[in-house]
Short mmCIF file of C-alpha atoms in Angstrom, two decimals:
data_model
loop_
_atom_site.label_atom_id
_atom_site.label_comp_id
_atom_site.label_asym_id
_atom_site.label_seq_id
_atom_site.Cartn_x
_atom_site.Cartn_y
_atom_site.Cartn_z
CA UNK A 1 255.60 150.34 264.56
CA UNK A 2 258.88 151.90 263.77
CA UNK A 3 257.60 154.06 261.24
CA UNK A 4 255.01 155.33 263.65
CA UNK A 5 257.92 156.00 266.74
CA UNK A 6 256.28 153.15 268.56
CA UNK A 7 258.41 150.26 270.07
CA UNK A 8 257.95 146.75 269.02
CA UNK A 9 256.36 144.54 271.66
CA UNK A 10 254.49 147.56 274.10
CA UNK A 11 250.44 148.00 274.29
CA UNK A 12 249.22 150.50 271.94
CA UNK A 13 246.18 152.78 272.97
CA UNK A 14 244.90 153.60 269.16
CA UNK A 15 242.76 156.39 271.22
CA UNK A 16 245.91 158.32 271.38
CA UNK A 17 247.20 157.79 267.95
CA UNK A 18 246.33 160.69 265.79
CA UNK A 19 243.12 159.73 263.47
CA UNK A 20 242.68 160.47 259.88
CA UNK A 21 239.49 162.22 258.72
CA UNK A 22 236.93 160.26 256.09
CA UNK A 23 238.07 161.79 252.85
CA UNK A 24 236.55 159.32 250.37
CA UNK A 25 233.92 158.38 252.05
CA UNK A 26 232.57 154.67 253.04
CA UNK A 27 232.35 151.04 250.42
CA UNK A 28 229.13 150.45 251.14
CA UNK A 29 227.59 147.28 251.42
CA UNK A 30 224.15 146.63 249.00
CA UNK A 31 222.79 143.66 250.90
CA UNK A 32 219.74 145.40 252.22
CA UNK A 33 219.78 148.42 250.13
CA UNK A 34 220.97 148.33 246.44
CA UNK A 35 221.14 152.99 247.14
CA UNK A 36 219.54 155.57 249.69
CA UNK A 37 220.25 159.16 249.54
CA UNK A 38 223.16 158.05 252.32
CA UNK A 39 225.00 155.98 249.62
CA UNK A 40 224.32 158.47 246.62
CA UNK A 41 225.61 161.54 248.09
CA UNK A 42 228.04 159.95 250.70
CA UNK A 43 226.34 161.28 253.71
CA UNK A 44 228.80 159.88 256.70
CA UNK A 45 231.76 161.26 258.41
CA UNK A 46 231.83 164.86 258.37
CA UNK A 47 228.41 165.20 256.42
CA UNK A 48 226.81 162.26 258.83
CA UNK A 49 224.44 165.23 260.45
CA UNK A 50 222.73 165.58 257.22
CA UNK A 51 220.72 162.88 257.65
CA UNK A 52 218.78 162.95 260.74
CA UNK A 53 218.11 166.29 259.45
CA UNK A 54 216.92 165.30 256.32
CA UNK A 55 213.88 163.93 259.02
CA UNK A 56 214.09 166.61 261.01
CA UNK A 57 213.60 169.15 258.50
CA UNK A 58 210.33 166.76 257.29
CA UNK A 59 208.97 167.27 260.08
CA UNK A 60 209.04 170.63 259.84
CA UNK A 61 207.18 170.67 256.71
CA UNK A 62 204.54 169.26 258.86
CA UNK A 63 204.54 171.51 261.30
CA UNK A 64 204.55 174.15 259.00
CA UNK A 65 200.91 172.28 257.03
CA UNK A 66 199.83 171.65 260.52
CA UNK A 67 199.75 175.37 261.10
CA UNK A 68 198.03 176.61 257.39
CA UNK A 69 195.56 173.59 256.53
CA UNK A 70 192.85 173.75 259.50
CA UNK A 71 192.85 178.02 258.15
CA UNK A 72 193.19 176.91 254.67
CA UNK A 73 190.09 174.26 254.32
CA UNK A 74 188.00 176.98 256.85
CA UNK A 75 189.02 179.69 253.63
CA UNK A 76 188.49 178.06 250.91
CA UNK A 77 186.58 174.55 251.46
CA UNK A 78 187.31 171.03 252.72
CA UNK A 79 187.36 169.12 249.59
CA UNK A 80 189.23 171.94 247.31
CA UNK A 81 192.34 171.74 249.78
CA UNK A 82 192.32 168.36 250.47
CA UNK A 83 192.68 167.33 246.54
CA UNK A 84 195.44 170.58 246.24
CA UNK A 85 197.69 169.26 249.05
CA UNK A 86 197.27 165.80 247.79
CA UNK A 87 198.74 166.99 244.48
CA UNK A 88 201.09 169.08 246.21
CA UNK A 89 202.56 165.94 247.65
CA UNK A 90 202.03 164.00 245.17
CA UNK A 91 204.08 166.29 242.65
CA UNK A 92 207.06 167.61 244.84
CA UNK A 93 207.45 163.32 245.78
CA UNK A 94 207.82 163.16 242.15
CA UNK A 95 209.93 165.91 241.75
CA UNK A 96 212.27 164.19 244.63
CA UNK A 97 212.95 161.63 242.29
CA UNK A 98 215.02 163.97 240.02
CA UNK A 99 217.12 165.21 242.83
CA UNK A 100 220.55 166.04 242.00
CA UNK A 101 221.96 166.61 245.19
CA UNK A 102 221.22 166.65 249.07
CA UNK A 103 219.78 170.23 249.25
CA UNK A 104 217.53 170.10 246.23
CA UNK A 105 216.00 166.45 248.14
CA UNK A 106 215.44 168.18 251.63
CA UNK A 107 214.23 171.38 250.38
CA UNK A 108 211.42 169.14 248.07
CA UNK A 109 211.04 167.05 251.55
CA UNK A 110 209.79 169.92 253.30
CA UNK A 111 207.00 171.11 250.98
CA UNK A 112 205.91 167.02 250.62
CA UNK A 113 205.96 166.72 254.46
CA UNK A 114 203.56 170.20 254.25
CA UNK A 115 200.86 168.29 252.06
CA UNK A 116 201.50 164.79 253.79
CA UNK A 117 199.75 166.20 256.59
CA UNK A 118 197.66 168.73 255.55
CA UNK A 119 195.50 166.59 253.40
CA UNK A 120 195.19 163.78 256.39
CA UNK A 121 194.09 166.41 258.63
CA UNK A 122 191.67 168.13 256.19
CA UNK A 123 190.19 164.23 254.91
CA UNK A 124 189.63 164.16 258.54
CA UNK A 125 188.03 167.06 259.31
CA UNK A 126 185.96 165.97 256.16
CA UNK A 127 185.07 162.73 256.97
CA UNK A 128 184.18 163.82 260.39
CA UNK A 129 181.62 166.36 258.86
CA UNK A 130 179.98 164.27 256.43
CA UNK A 131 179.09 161.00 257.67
CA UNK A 132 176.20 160.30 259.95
CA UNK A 133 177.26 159.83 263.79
CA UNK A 134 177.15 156.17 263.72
CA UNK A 135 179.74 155.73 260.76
CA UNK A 136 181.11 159.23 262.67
CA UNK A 137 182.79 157.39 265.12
CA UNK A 138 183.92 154.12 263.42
CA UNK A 139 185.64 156.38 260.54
CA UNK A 140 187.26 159.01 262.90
CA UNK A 141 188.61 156.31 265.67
CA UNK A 142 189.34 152.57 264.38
CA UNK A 143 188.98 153.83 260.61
CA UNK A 144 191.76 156.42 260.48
CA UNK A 145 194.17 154.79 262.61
CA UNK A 146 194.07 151.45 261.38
CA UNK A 147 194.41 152.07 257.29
CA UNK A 148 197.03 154.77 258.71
CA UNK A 149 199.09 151.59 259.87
CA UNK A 150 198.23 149.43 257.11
CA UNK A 151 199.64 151.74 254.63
CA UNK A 152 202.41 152.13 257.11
CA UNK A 153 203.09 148.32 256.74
CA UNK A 154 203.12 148.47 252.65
CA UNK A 155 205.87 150.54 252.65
CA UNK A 156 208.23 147.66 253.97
CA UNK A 157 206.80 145.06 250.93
CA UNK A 158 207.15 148.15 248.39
CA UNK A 159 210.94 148.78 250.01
CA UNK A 160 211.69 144.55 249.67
CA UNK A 161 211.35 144.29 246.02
CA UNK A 162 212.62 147.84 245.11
CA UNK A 163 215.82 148.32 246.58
CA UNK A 164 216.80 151.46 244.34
CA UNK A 165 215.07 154.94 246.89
CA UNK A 166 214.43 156.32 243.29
CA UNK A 167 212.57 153.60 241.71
CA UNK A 168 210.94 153.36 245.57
CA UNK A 169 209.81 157.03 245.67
CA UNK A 170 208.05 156.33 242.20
CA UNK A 171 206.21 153.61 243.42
CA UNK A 172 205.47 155.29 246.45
CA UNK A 173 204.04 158.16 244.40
CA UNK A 174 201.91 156.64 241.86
CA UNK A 175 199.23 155.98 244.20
CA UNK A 176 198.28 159.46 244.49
CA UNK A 177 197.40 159.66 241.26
CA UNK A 178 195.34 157.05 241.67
CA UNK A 179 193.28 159.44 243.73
CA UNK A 180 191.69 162.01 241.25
CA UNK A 181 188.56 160.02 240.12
CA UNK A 182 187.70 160.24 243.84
CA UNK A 183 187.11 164.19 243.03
CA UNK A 184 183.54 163.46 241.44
CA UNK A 185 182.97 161.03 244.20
CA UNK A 186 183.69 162.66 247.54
CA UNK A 187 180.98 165.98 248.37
CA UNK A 188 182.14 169.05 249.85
CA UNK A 189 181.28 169.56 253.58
CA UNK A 190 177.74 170.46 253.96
CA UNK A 191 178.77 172.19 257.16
CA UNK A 192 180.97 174.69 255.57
CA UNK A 193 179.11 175.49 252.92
CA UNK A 194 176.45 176.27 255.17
CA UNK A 195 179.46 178.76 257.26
CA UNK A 196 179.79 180.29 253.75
CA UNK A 197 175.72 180.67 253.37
CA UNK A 198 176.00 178.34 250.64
CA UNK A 199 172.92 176.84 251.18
CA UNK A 200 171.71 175.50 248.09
CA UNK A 201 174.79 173.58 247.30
CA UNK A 202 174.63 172.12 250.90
CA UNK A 203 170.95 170.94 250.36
CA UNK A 204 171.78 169.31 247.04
CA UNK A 205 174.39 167.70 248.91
CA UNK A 206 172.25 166.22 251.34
CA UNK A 207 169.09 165.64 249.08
CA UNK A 208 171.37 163.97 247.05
CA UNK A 209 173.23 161.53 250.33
CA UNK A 210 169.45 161.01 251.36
CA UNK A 211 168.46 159.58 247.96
CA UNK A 212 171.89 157.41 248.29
CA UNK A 213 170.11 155.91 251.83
CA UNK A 214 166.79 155.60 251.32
CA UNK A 215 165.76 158.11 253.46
CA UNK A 216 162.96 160.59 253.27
CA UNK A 217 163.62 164.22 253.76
CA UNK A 218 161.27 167.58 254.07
CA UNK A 219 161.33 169.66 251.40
CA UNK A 220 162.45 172.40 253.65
CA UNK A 221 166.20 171.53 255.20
CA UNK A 222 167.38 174.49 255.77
CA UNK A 223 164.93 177.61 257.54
CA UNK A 224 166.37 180.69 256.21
CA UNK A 225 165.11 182.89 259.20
CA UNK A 226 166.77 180.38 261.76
CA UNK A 227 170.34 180.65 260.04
CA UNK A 228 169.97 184.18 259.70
CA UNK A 229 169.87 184.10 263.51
CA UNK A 230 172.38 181.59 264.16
CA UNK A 231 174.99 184.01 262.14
CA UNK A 232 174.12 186.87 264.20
CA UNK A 233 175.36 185.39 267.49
CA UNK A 234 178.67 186.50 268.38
CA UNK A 235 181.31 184.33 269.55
CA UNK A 236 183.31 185.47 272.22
CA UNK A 237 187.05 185.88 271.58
CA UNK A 238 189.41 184.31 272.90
CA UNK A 239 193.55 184.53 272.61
CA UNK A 240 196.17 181.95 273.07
CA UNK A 241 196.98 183.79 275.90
CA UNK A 242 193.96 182.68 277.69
CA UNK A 243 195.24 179.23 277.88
CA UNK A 244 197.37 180.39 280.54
CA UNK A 245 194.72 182.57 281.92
CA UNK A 246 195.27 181.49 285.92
CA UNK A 247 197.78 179.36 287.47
CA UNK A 248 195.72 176.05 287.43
CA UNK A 249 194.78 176.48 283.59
CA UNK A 250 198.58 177.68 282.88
CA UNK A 251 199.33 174.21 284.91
CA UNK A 252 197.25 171.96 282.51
CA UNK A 253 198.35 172.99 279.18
CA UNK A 254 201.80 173.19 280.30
CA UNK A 255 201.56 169.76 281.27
CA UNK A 256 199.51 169.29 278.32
CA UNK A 257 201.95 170.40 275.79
CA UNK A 258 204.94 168.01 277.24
CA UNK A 259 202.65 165.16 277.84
CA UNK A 260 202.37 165.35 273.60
CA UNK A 261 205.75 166.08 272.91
CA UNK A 262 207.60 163.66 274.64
CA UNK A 263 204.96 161.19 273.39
CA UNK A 264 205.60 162.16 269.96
CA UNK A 265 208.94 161.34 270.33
CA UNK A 266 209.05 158.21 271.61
CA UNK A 267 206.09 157.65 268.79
CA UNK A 268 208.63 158.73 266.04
CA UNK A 269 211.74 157.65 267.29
CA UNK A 270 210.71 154.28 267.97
CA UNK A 271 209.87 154.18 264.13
CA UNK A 272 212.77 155.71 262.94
CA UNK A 273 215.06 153.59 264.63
CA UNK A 274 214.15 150.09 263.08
CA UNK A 275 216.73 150.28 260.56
CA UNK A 276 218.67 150.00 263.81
CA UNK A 277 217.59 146.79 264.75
CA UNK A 278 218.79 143.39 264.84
CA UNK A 279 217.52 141.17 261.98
CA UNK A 280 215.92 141.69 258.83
CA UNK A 281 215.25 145.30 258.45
CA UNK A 282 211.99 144.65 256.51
CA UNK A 283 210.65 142.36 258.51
CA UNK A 284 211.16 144.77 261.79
CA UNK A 285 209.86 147.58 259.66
CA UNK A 286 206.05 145.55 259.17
CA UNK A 287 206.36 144.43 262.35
CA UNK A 288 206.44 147.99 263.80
CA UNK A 289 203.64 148.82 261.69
CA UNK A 290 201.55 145.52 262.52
CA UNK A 291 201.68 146.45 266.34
CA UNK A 292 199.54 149.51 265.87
CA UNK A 293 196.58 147.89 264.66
CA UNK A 294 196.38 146.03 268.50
CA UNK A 295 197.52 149.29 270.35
CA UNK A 296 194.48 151.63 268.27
CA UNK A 297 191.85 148.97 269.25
CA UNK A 298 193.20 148.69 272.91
CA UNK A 299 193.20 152.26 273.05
CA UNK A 300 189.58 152.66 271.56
CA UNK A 301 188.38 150.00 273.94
CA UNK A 302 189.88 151.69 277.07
CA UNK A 303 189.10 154.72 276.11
CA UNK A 304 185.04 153.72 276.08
CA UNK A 305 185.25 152.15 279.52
CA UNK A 306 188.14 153.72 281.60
CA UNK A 307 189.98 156.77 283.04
CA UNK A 308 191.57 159.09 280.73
CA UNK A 309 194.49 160.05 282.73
CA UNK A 310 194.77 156.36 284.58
CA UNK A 311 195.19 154.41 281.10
CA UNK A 312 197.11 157.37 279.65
CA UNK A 313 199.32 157.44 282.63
CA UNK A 314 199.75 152.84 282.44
CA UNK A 315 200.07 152.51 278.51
CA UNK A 316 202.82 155.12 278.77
CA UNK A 317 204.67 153.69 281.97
CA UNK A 318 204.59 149.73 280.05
CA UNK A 319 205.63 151.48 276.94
CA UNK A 320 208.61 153.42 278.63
CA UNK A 321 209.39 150.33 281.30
CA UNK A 322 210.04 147.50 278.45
CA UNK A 323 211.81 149.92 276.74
CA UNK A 324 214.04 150.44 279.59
CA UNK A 325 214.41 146.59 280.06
CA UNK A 326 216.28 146.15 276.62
CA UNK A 327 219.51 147.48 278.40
CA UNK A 328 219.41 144.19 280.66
CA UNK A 329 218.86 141.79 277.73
CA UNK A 330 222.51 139.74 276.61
CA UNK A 331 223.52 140.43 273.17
CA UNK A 332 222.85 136.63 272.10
CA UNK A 333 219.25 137.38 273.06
CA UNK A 334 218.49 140.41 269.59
CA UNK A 335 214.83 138.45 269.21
CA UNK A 336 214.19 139.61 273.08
CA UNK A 337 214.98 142.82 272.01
CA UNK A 338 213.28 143.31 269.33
CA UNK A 339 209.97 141.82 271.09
CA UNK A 340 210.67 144.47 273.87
CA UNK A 341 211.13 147.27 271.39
CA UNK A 342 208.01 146.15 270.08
CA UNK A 343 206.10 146.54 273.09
CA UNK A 344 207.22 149.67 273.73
CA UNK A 345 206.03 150.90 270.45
CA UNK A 346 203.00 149.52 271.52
CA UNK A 347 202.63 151.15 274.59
CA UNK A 348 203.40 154.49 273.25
CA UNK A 349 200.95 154.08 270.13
CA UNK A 350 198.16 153.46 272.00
CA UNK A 351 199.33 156.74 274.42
CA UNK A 352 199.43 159.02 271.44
CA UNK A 353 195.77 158.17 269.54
CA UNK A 354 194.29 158.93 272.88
CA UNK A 355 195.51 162.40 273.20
CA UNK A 356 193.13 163.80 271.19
CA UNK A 357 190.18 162.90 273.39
CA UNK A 358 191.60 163.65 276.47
CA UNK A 359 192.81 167.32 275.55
CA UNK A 360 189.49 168.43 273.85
CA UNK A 361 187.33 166.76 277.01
CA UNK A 362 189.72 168.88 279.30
CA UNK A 363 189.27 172.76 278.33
CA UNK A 364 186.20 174.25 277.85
CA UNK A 365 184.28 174.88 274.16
CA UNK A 366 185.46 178.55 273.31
CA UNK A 367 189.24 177.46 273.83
CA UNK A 368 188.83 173.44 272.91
CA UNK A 369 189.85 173.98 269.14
CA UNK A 370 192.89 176.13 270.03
CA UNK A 371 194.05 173.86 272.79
CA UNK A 372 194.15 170.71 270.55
CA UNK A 373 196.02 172.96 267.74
CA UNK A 374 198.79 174.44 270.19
CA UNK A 375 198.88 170.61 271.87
CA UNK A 376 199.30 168.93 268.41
CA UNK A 377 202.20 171.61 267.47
CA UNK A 378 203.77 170.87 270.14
CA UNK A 379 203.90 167.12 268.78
CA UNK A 380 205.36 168.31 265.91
CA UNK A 381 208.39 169.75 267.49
CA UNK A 382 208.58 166.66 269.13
CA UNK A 383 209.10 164.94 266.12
CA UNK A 384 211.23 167.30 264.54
CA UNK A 385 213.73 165.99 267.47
CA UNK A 386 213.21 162.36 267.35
CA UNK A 387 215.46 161.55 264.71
CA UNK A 388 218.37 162.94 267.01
CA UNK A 389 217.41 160.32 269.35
CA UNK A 390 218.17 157.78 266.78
CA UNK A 391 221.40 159.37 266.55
CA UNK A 392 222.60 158.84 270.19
CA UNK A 393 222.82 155.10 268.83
CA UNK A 394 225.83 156.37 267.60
CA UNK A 395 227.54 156.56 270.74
CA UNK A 396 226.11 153.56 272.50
CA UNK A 397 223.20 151.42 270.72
CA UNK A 398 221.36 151.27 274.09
CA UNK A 399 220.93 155.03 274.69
CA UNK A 400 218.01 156.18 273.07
CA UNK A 401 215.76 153.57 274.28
CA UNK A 402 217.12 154.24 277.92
CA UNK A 403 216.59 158.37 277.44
CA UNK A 404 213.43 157.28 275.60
CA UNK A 405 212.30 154.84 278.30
CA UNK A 406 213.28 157.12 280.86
CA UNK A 407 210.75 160.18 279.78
CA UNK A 408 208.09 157.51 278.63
CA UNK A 409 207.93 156.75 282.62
CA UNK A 410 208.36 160.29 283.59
CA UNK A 411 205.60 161.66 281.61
CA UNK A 412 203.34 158.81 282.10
CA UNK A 413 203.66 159.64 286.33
CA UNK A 414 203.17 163.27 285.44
CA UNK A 415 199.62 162.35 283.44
CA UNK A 416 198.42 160.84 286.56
CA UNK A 417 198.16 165.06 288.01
CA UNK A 418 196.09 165.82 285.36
CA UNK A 419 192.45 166.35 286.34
CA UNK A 420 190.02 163.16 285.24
CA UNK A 421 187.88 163.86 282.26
CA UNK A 422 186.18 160.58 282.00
CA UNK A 423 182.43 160.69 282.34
CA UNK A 424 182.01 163.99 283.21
CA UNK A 425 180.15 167.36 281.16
CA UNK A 426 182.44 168.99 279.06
CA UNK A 427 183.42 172.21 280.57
CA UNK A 428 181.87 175.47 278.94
CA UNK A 429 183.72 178.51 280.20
CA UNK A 430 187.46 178.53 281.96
CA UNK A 431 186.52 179.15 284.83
CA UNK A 432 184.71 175.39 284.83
CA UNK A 433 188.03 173.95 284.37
CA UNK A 434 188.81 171.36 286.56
CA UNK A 435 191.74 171.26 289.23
CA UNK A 436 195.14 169.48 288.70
CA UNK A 437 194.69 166.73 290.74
CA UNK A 438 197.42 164.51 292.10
CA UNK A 439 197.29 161.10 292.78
CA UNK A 440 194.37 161.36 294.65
CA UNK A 441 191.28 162.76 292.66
CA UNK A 442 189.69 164.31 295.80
CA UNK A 443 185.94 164.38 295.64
CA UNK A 444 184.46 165.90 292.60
CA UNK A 445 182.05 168.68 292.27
CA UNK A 446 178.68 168.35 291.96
CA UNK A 447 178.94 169.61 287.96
CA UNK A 448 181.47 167.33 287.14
CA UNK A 449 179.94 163.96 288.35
CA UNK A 450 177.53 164.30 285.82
CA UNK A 451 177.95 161.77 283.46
CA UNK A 452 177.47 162.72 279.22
CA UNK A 453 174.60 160.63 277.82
CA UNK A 454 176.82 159.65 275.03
CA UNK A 455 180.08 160.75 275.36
CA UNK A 456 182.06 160.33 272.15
CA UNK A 457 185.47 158.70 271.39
CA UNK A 458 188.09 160.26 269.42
CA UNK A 459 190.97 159.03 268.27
CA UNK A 460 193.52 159.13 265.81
CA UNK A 461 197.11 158.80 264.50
CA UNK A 462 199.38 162.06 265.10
#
């Protein structure tokens, strides 16, 4: 005490003493992890903001493939681009593995987080195009999502046994190799190669899918006069600027584009943050991943029998309210709060695979394609953000989930102004847009009450 010119015996507020920075870094402990780019390159005290930007900057990767896949698979096919960005990724994770410092990691993290994505949208869109309309909606709802989540809970059992993030990244990687027989197995798109006038490729395609089923087709698929008239219709065009055309419209994909966003947050944060839990980090890790499987089959049952904005608006508000319930939960209590944490993921999961559907059922066919794309981009900057809302653990381990609970809520009672798309024909020009409604629907126009034969369900992961 003397040698600090303090006074034996008095209270000492170490908040006033003068602090020394983190030269050397941190020991750290190899319980759970044996090294992570954290431990390898000392990322803490002054060089702690590198790593939720090493997410961050991921995520921009994928906004970044988000933007060029949809106009690279239209260029130059569905099945050429989806094998290319799956060997992009594939390659630059390898690459990764060789990383000799911070930099060289995030810069190879961006390009991998441009192929992650592109190639799951494009085996989408491809998927979507190929199969018949029964297996259509199976594949493109329950079938997406679900092996989404079950690869999502292998990466915790890959992560237990390899404890070393190089050795993990290998492992992680090899599986994409795994992939290239499936070139002489999966077709190209019949549908774009009948947009390029590739017709005789696209017949042998389906002559050859027919032969596969047992079922007979004419001998004549395609009528040449009939597609020569089909490309000489012109599309109207339309501008990104007509999504804010008049107030109303300007009103729903405003709403439209926060409604994803903040979802996308919570999505992302919630799944960043396990580390940040209490007990085994693995076992919180599959546990995150289990709950989607529940939350995409709620949300595909809902989304068959009930309300888009009413189920929307609940599944977000449950999400958002357990998550705010954590802060009242006693320390002894970590299982409670990992069960409420769980919930909330929950709630938000099933929120975010049923965006899709209700955004494309909202705006009308000549602006439906566009809306979706400038809706799911604005997901992406949401979870470019996200892993700064981990970081506010930082300061107090309750804050994210109560600023995360907090616009859960917010933007589920904001969904419930949206208009009701449930059940009703899909508009076909802007001016059929529906009104923003608020809690009250009002009554609905003749048009709209009419109900779709067979409306269809769409749903999927991001």
């Amino acid at each position: 005490f003397s040698a600090l010119g303090l006074e034996p015996g008095r209270d000492v507020d170490l908040g006033q003493l003068e602090q020394e920075s983190c030269l050397d870094g941190w020991e750290f402990s190899q319980d759970v992890f044996q090294t992570t780019i954290v431990t390898e390159w000392n990322l803490v005290c002054e060089d702690d903001w590198k790593t939720p930007l090493t997410a961050s900057l991921f995520f921009v990767g994928v906004l970044l493939g988000s933007f060029v896949s949809g106009q690279l698979s239209d260029r130059f096919g569905r099945k050429n681009i989806l094998f290319a960005t799956m060997a992009v990724q594939t390659g630059f994770s390898f690459l990764q593995i060789f990383s000799i410092n911070w930099e060289m990691f995030t810069v190879l993290f961006v390009i991998v987080g441009m192929g992650q994505i592109s190639n799951y949208v494009v085996a989408f869109i491809l998927g979507t195009e190929i199969l018949g309309k029964s297996a259509r909606i199976i594949y493109s709802t329950l079938g997406v999502c679900t092996f989404f989540a079950l690869g999502y809970m292998l990466l915790p059992l890959f992560a237990y046994f390899i404890r070393d993030w190089r050795m993990l990244l290998l492992a992680l990687t090899l599986p994409g190799v795994l992939c290239v027989p499936l070139w002489w197995f999966i077709p190209e798109s019949p549908r774009w190669l009948i947009s390029q006038k590739r017709f005789k490729e696209a017949e042998d395609i389906i002559q050859k899918a027919a032969k596969m089923n047992n079922v007979a087709v004419p001998a004549v698929i395609f009528d040449p006069i009939e597609l020569q008239e089909l490309a000489s219709l012109k599309q109207p065009k339309v501008f990104i600027l007509d999504l804010f055309k008049t107030w109303n419209i300007a009103k729903i994909t405003i709403m439209s584009l926060l409604l994803w966003m903040l979802t996308s947050v919570g999505y992302f944060a919630l799944s960043l943050n396990v580390p940040n839990l209490h007990g085994d980090t693995y076992l919180n890790s599959f546990l995150s991943a289990l709950i989607e499987v529940p939350a995409y089959i709620m949300a595909w049952l809902l989304l068959r029998k009930l309300p888009r904005r009413y189920i929307i608006a609940a599944v977000l508000c449950f999400g958002g309210g357990v998550l705010l319930l954590i802060q009242l939960v006693p320390l002894d209590y970590s299982f409670l709060s990992v069960g409420l944490v769980m919930l909330g993921k929950f709630g938000v999961t099933s929120a975010f695979s049923m965006l899709y559907v209700f955004t494309a059922e909202l705006y009308p066919t000549m602006v439906r394609n566009m809306a979706v794309g400038i809706t799911s981009m604005a997901s992406r900057v949401g979870s470019i953000i996200a892993p700064y809302f981990v970081y506010l653990a930082a300061y107090n381990r309750l804050l994210p989930y109560i600023v995360m609970g907090s616009m859960t809520v917010l933007i589920g009672i904001v969904t419930l102004f949206f208009p009701e798309s449930f059940g009703v024909t899909l508009p076909e020009t802007l001016e059929q847009m529906q009104k923003v409604k608020g809690f009250r629907s009002g009554k609905k126009s003749k048009d709209s009450t009419k109900r779709e034969e067979n409306p269809k369900v769409l749903v999927t992961a991001f």
